[in-house]
Amino acid sequence: MNIALIHNYPLSNTTGGAERTAFKILEYLRVSSFNVVYCTLGTSSNYVFSEKMANGIKHYHFPKRNPFQDLRGGYQKMLFHIFELFNFVSFLDLWRVTKKEDFRFIFFHNPQGFSFAIWICAILRGIPFCLVNHDYYNLCLNSCFFKKNAGTCRNQCVSCRTFRFIPWLLHFFSDFAIFLSLNQKKIFNAQGWFLGKKAFIVPPSVDTGRYKPKNAFTHKIGFIGRLDSTKGVNDFLLLCKLLKYSDLTFYIQAFKSDPFLLYYKSKSADIKNLKWVHKGNLTFLREIDFLVAPSQWEEPFGRVFLESLSVGTPCIGYRRGAIAEIMTKDLSIFLPRNFEIHSIKEKLLFFYKNEKNYTFYSRLCIERYKFFRQGFSKAMNSVVSRV
């Protein structure tokens, strides 16, 4: 049985949690006796990353040809989405491949949800499909994509309704949908995405650590993420300055290909207690005491938090999106009640004064991750049964 997972890259340098989570689903489908084909829409740099992730799975890459692909301004980004509405080139590419491969089912993972070519192709071909949902709610000019520190708008203003109307209409044709958190499903429901019993909650899966709790401080604080204000890098730099007289050393794990790497390195040149590293995420997370993630974004699943928990490294961050779902019960102590970097500073100082409890919290992190790992397998079993 031939099935496809189709992924649309929002930006040419995107190599984040959405892509890796989609691939974890792809891996699971491959071991479930399906003949899986991986299809991606994006630029040439996206192709390089896709080939690496495919790792032997049959892979088609379609050039996106969107002239507004990497523009970051609010109205420029709207032009990007308008172009996506009429992306007939991608439609023709997909039309040919769906006929050639004779797909019986399609998983459609689209971080911004506006490549209508994929949906329309599946509907016209009469191929049943599942939506692997990410962010459909980042178009509003009041969201943090366009306005600093605005958070993610959950309201339904006129511009949101206008740009969401066609995907909202097309989603009724889907056979079922996958959400990566309860928070994400709640936002979709609030915007009128009535999926009801057709919705599956599949918590993300990550590459695992060694399940060995930590028992000693190294006085290292880390940050992982795209170098963007929405991911909290500016707040992290402010935290470095607030604690410049402490014995703590701060590290930023960044991709060498990040387009804002040089900008943020020059911006932080005067911060003496900050170092930049380029390592694998798990290697980096094993070396630090705490991961700090002051994200301004309503995180759809919090993949980096899960990676950190898997190696026993506690995470401190804002209660944004699915992060509050991950850090529940005993781990909620690591999430401040407000969204100010001074609260994170106070949390750090509190935990360094109570070093004797660190091994206990590290063990709790590992147990919490194991719960999510089991949840992914159970949820994907239900998905495969539905297919």
Coordinates of C-alpha atoms in Angstrom, one line a residue:
M1 CA 0.0 0.0 0.0
N2 CA 1.6 3.3 -1.1
I3 CA 1.1 6.2 1.2
A4 CA 2.7 9.7 1.2
L5 CA 3.8 12.2 3.7
I6 CA 3.9 15.6 2.1
H7 CA 5.7 18.4 3.9
N8 CA 5.7 22.1 3.1
Y9 CA 8.7 24.2 4.2
P10 CA 7.7 27.7 5.3
L11 CA 11.2 29.2 5.0
S12 CA 14.3 28.2 3.1
N13 CA 16.4 27.7 6.3
T14 CA 13.8 25.8 8.3
T15 CA 15.3 22.7 10.0
G16 CA 13.4 22.8 13.3
G17 CA 11.0 20.8 15.4
A18 CA 8.2 20.7 12.9
E19 CA 10.4 19.0 10.3
R20 CA 11.9 16.5 12.8
T21 CA 8.5 15.6 14.3
A22 CA 7.0 15.0 10.9
F23 CA 9.9 12.7 10.1
K24 CA 9.3 10.8 13.3
I25 CA 5.8 10.1 12.1
L26 CA 7.3 9.1 8.7
E27 CA 9.6 6.6 10.4
Y28 CA 6.8 5.1 12.4
L29 CA 4.7 4.6 9.2
R30 CA 7.7 3.0 7.5
V31 CA 8.0 0.2 10.1
S32 CA 4.2 -0.3 10.0
S33 CA 4.5 -2.3 6.7
F34 CA 3.5 0.7 4.5
N35 CA 5.4 1.6 1.3
V36 CA 6.1 5.3 2.3
V37 CA 7.0 8.1 -0.1
Y38 CA 8.3 11.4 1.3
C39 CA 7.3 14.5 -0.7
T40 CA 8.6 18.0 0.1
L41 CA 7.9 21.5 -1.2
G42 CA 10.6 24.1 -0.7
T43 CA 13.8 25.7 -1.9
S44 CA 17.1 24.0 -2.9
S45 CA 18.5 24.4 0.7
N46 CA 15.3 22.6 2.0
Y47 CA 16.1 19.8 -0.4
V48 CA 19.5 19.2 1.2
F49 CA 18.0 18.8 4.6
S50 CA 15.1 16.7 3.3
E51 CA 17.5 14.2 1.7
K52 CA 19.3 13.8 5.0
M53 CA 16.1 13.2 6.8
A54 CA 14.7 10.8 4.2
N55 CA 17.6 8.4 4.9
G56 CA 16.7 5.9 2.2
I57 CA 13.0 6.6 2.0
K58 CA 11.9 7.4 -1.6
H59 CA 11.9 11.2 -1.8
Y60 CA 10.4 13.8 -4.2
H61 CA 11.3 17.4 -3.8
F62 CA 9.3 20.1 -5.6
P63 CA 10.7 23.6 -6.0
K64 CA 8.4 26.2 -4.4
R65 CA 9.2 29.1 -6.7
N66 CA 7.6 31.6 -4.3
P67 CA 9.3 35.1 -4.7
F68 CA 8.2 36.1 -1.2
Q69 CA 9.7 32.9 0.4
D70 CA 12.0 34.4 3.0
L71 CA 10.6 37.9 3.6
R72 CA 9.9 38.6 7.3
G73 CA 7.9 41.8 7.4
G74 CA 4.2 41.6 8.2
Y75 CA 2.7 42.7 4.8
Q76 CA 5.5 41.0 2.9
K77 CA 4.6 37.8 4.6
M78 CA 1.0 38.3 3.6
L79 CA 2.2 38.4 0.0
F80 CA 3.9 35.1 0.6
H81 CA 0.5 33.5 1.7
I82 CA -1.4 35.1 -1.2
F83 CA 1.1 33.6 -3.6
E84 CA 0.5 30.2 -1.9
L85 CA -3.2 30.5 -2.7
F86 CA -2.4 30.4 -6.4
N87 CA 0.6 28.0 -6.4
F88 CA -0.5 26.1 -9.5
V89 CA 3.1 24.9 -10.3
S90 CA 3.2 22.8 -7.1
F91 CA -0.3 21.6 -7.9
L92 CA 0.9 20.2 -11.3
D93 CA 4.0 18.6 -9.7
L94 CA 1.9 16.9 -7.1
W95 CA -0.7 15.9 -9.7
R96 CA 2.0 14.0 -11.7
V97 CA 3.5 12.2 -8.7
T98 CA 0.1 11.1 -7.2
K99 CA -0.7 9.5 -10.5
K100 CA 2.7 7.9 -10.9
E101 CA 2.9 6.5 -7.4
D102 CA -0.8 5.6 -7.1
F103 CA -1.1 6.8 -3.5
R104 CA -3.8 5.2 -1.4
F105 CA -3.5 7.6 1.5
I106 CA -1.7 10.9 2.1
F107 CA -0.4 12.5 5.3
F108 CA -0.3 16.2 4.8
H109 CA 2.1 18.1 7.1
N110 CA 2.1 21.8 6.4
P111 CA 3.5 24.2 9.1
Q112 CA 1.6 27.2 7.9
G113 CA -1.3 25.4 6.2
F114 CA -1.5 27.5 3.0
S115 CA -0.3 25.3 0.2
F116 CA -3.7 24.6 -1.1
A117 CA -2.2 22.8 -4.1
I118 CA -1.7 19.7 -1.8
W119 CA -5.3 19.7 -0.5
I120 CA -6.9 20.3 -3.9
C121 CA -4.8 17.7 -5.6
A122 CA -5.8 15.0 -3.0
I123 CA -9.5 16.0 -3.2
L124 CA -9.6 15.9 -7.0
R125 CA -7.8 12.6 -7.1
G126 CA -10.2 11.2 -4.5
I127 CA -7.3 10.2 -2.2
P128 CA -8.2 10.0 1.5
F129 CA -5.9 12.2 3.6
C130 CA -4.9 13.2 7.2
L131 CA -3.8 16.6 8.3
V132 CA -0.8 16.7 10.5
N133 CA -1.5 20.1 12.1
H134 CA 1.1 22.6 13.1
D135 CA 0.4 26.4 13.1
Y136 CA -2.6 27.8 11.3
Y137 CA -2.9 30.8 13.6
N138 CA 0.1 32.9 12.8
L139 CA -1.2 35.2 10.1
C140 CA -2.6 38.0 12.2
L141 CA -0.6 41.2 12.3
N142 CA -1.0 41.2 16.0
S143 CA 0.8 37.9 16.4
C144 CA 4.5 37.7 17.5
F145 CA 5.4 36.8 13.9
F146 CA 4.9 40.5 13.0
K147 CA 4.9 42.4 16.3
K148 CA 7.5 42.0 19.1
N149 CA 6.3 40.5 22.4
A150 CA 2.7 40.2 21.2
G151 CA 2.4 36.5 21.8
T152 CA 0.2 34.5 19.4
C153 CA -3.1 35.9 18.6
R154 CA -6.1 33.6 19.2
N155 CA -8.7 36.0 18.2
Q156 CA -10.7 35.9 14.9
C157 CA -10.3 39.4 13.4
V158 CA -11.2 40.1 9.8
S159 CA -7.8 39.5 8.3
C160 CA -7.5 36.1 10.1
R161 CA -10.9 35.0 8.9
T162 CA -10.2 36.1 5.3
F163 CA -6.9 34.3 5.0
R164 CA -8.1 31.2 6.8
F165 CA -11.4 30.8 4.9
I166 CA -10.2 28.5 2.2
P167 CA -8.2 26.1 4.4
W168 CA -11.1 26.2 6.9
L169 CA -13.4 25.1 4.0
L170 CA -11.1 22.4 2.7
H171 CA -10.4 20.8 6.1
F172 CA -14.0 19.3 6.1
F173 CA -12.7 17.0 3.3
S174 CA -10.0 15.4 5.5
D175 CA -10.6 11.9 6.9
F176 CA -8.9 12.7 10.2
A177 CA -6.3 14.9 11.7
I178 CA -3.3 14.7 14.0
F179 CA -2.6 17.3 16.7
L180 CA 0.7 17.5 18.6
S181 CA -0.8 18.8 21.8
L182 CA -4.1 19.5 23.5
N183 CA -3.4 23.2 23.5
Q184 CA -3.1 23.1 19.7
K185 CA -6.4 21.3 19.3
K186 CA -8.0 23.9 21.6
I187 CA -6.8 26.7 19.4
F188 CA -8.1 25.0 16.3
N189 CA -11.5 24.4 17.8
A190 CA -11.7 28.0 18.9
Q191 CA -11.2 29.0 15.3
G192 CA -13.9 26.8 14.0
W193 CA -12.0 23.8 12.9
F194 CA -14.6 21.2 13.9
L195 CA -12.8 18.0 13.7
G196 CA -14.4 16.3 16.7
K197 CA -13.9 12.5 16.8
K198 CA -11.6 12.7 13.7
A199 CA -8.8 14.2 15.8
F200 CA -5.9 12.2 17.2
I201 CA -3.4 13.7 19.8
V202 CA 0.1 12.4 19.0
P203 CA 2.7 13.8 21.3
P204 CA 6.0 14.4 19.5
S205 CA 8.9 11.9 19.8
V206 CA 12.5 12.8 19.9
D207 CA 15.9 11.0 19.8
T208 CA 16.4 9.7 23.3
G209 CA 19.2 10.2 25.9
R210 CA 20.8 7.7 28.2
Y211 CA 18.2 8.0 31.0
K212 CA 20.9 8.8 33.6
P213 CA 19.9 11.5 36.2
K214 CA 22.5 14.2 36.9
N215 CA 23.8 14.8 40.4
A216 CA 26.2 17.8 40.2
F217 CA 26.1 21.3 38.9
T218 CA 28.5 22.5 36.2
H219 CA 27.2 26.1 36.4
K220 CA 26.3 26.1 32.7
I221 CA 23.0 27.5 31.4
G222 CA 21.9 26.7 27.8
F223 CA 19.6 28.0 25.0
I224 CA 18.6 26.0 21.9
G225 CA 16.5 27.4 19.1
R226 CA 16.2 29.5 16.0
L227 CA 17.8 32.9 16.5
D228 CA 14.6 34.8 16.5
S229 CA 12.9 37.1 19.0
T230 CA 9.8 34.8 18.9
K231 CA 12.0 31.9 20.2
G232 CA 13.3 34.0 23.1
V233 CA 16.9 34.7 22.1
N234 CA 16.7 38.4 23.1
D235 CA 15.3 37.5 26.5
F236 CA 18.2 35.0 27.0
L237 CA 20.8 37.6 26.1
L238 CA 19.1 39.9 28.7
L239 CA 19.3 37.1 31.3
C240 CA 23.1 36.8 30.6
K241 CA 23.4 40.5 31.4
L242 CA 21.3 40.3 34.5
L243 CA 23.6 37.5 35.9
K244 CA 26.9 38.9 34.6
Y245 CA 28.4 39.0 38.1
S246 CA 27.4 35.4 39.0
D247 CA 29.6 32.3 38.6
L248 CA 27.3 31.0 35.8
T249 CA 28.3 30.6 32.1
F250 CA 25.7 30.9 29.4
Y251 CA 25.8 28.9 26.1
I252 CA 23.8 29.3 22.9
Q253 CA 23.6 26.2 20.7
A254 CA 23.0 27.5 17.2
F255 CA 23.0 26.2 13.7
K256 CA 25.9 27.4 11.6
S257 CA 23.4 28.0 8.7
D258 CA 21.1 30.3 10.8
P259 CA 20.8 33.5 8.8
F260 CA 20.9 35.7 12.0
L261 CA 24.0 34.0 13.5
L262 CA 26.4 36.8 12.7
Y263 CA 23.9 39.5 13.7
Y264 CA 23.4 38.0 17.2
K265 CA 27.1 37.2 17.7
S266 CA 27.9 40.9 17.1
K267 CA 25.0 42.0 19.3
S268 CA 26.3 39.9 22.2
A269 CA 30.0 40.6 21.7
D270 CA 30.1 42.6 25.0
I271 CA 28.6 39.8 27.1
K272 CA 31.6 38.2 28.7
N273 CA 29.8 35.2 30.3
L274 CA 28.2 34.0 27.0
K275 CA 29.7 31.4 24.6
W276 CA 28.5 30.1 21.3
V277 CA 28.6 26.4 20.4
H278 CA 27.7 24.2 17.5
K279 CA 27.0 20.7 18.7
G280 CA 24.3 18.0 18.5
N281 CA 21.4 18.9 20.7
L282 CA 21.6 15.9 23.0
T283 CA 25.4 16.3 23.5
F284 CA 24.8 19.9 24.4
L285 CA 21.9 19.2 26.7
R286 CA 24.0 16.7 28.7
E287 CA 26.6 19.3 29.4
I288 CA 24.4 22.0 30.9
D289 CA 22.5 22.3 34.2
F290 CA 19.4 24.0 32.9
L291 CA 17.8 24.7 29.5
V292 CA 16.3 28.2 29.4
A293 CA 13.6 28.7 26.8
P294 CA 11.9 32.1 27.2
S295 CA 9.8 31.6 24.0
Q296 CA 7.4 34.4 23.0
W297 CA 5.7 31.8 20.7
E298 CA 2.7 29.7 21.6
E299 CA 4.8 26.5 21.2
P300 CA 2.7 23.9 19.4
F301 CA 4.6 20.9 21.0
G302 CA 7.8 21.9 22.7
R303 CA 10.2 19.4 21.1
V304 CA 13.4 20.9 22.6
F305 CA 11.8 20.6 26.1
L306 CA 11.3 16.9 25.5
E307 CA 14.9 16.5 24.3
S308 CA 16.1 18.1 27.4
L309 CA 13.9 16.0 29.7
S310 CA 15.2 12.8 28.0
V311 CA 18.8 13.4 29.2
G312 CA 17.6 14.6 32.7
T313 CA 18.2 18.3 32.2
P314 CA 15.5 20.5 33.8
C315 CA 13.9 23.2 31.6
I316 CA 12.9 26.7 32.7
G317 CA 10.6 28.7 30.4
Y318 CA 7.4 30.6 30.0
R319 CA 4.0 28.9 30.1
R320 CA 3.5 29.1 26.3
G321 CA 1.3 26.7 24.4
A322 CA 2.1 23.0 24.9
I323 CA 5.0 23.7 27.3
A324 CA 2.6 23.8 30.2
E325 CA 1.4 20.3 29.1
I326 CA 4.9 18.9 29.2
M327 CA 6.0 20.5 32.5
T328 CA 3.1 19.3 34.7
K329 CA 2.8 18.3 38.3
D330 CA 6.2 18.3 40.1
L331 CA 7.9 19.9 37.0
S332 CA 5.6 22.9 37.0
I333 CA 7.9 24.5 39.6
F334 CA 10.3 25.3 36.7
L335 CA 7.7 27.5 34.9
P336 CA 7.3 31.1 36.3
R337 CA 3.8 32.5 36.6
N338 CA 4.5 35.5 34.5
F339 CA 6.3 36.3 31.2
E340 CA 9.2 38.4 32.5
I341 CA 12.8 37.4 32.3
H342 CA 13.4 38.5 35.9
S343 CA 11.1 35.6 37.0
I344 CA 13.4 33.2 35.2
K345 CA 16.4 34.8 36.8
E346 CA 14.8 34.2 40.3
K347 CA 14.1 30.6 39.4
L348 CA 17.7 29.9 38.4
L349 CA 19.0 31.5 41.6
F350 CA 16.6 29.5 43.7
F351 CA 17.6 26.2 42.2
Y352 CA 21.3 26.9 42.6
K353 CA 20.8 27.6 46.3
N354 CA 19.1 24.2 46.6
E355 CA 21.6 21.9 44.9
K356 CA 20.7 18.9 47.0
N357 CA 17.4 18.6 45.1
Y358 CA 18.9 18.6 41.6
T359 CA 19.2 14.8 41.3
F360 CA 15.6 14.4 42.3
Y361 CA 14.4 16.8 39.6
S362 CA 16.7 15.3 37.0
R363 CA 15.1 11.9 37.7
L364 CA 11.6 13.4 37.4
C365 CA 12.6 14.8 34.0
I366 CA 13.5 11.4 32.7
E367 CA 10.3 9.8 34.0
R368 CA 8.3 12.5 32.4
Y369 CA 10.0 11.9 29.0
K370 CA 9.3 8.1 29.2
F371 CA 5.6 8.9 29.6
F372 CA 5.7 11.0 26.4
R373 CA 7.6 8.3 24.5
Q374 CA 5.0 5.7 25.4
G375 CA 2.2 8.1 24.5
F376 CA 3.6 8.6 21.0
S377 CA 3.7 4.9 20.3
K378 CA 0.1 4.3 21.5
A379 CA -1.3 7.3 19.6
M380 CA 0.5 6.2 16.3
N381 CA -0.9 2.7 16.7
S382 CA -4.4 4.2 16.7
V383 CA -3.5 6.3 13.6
V384 CA -2.2 3.3 11.7
S385 CA -5.3 1.3 12.6
R386 CA -7.4 4.2 11.2
V387 CA -5.4 4.2 7.9

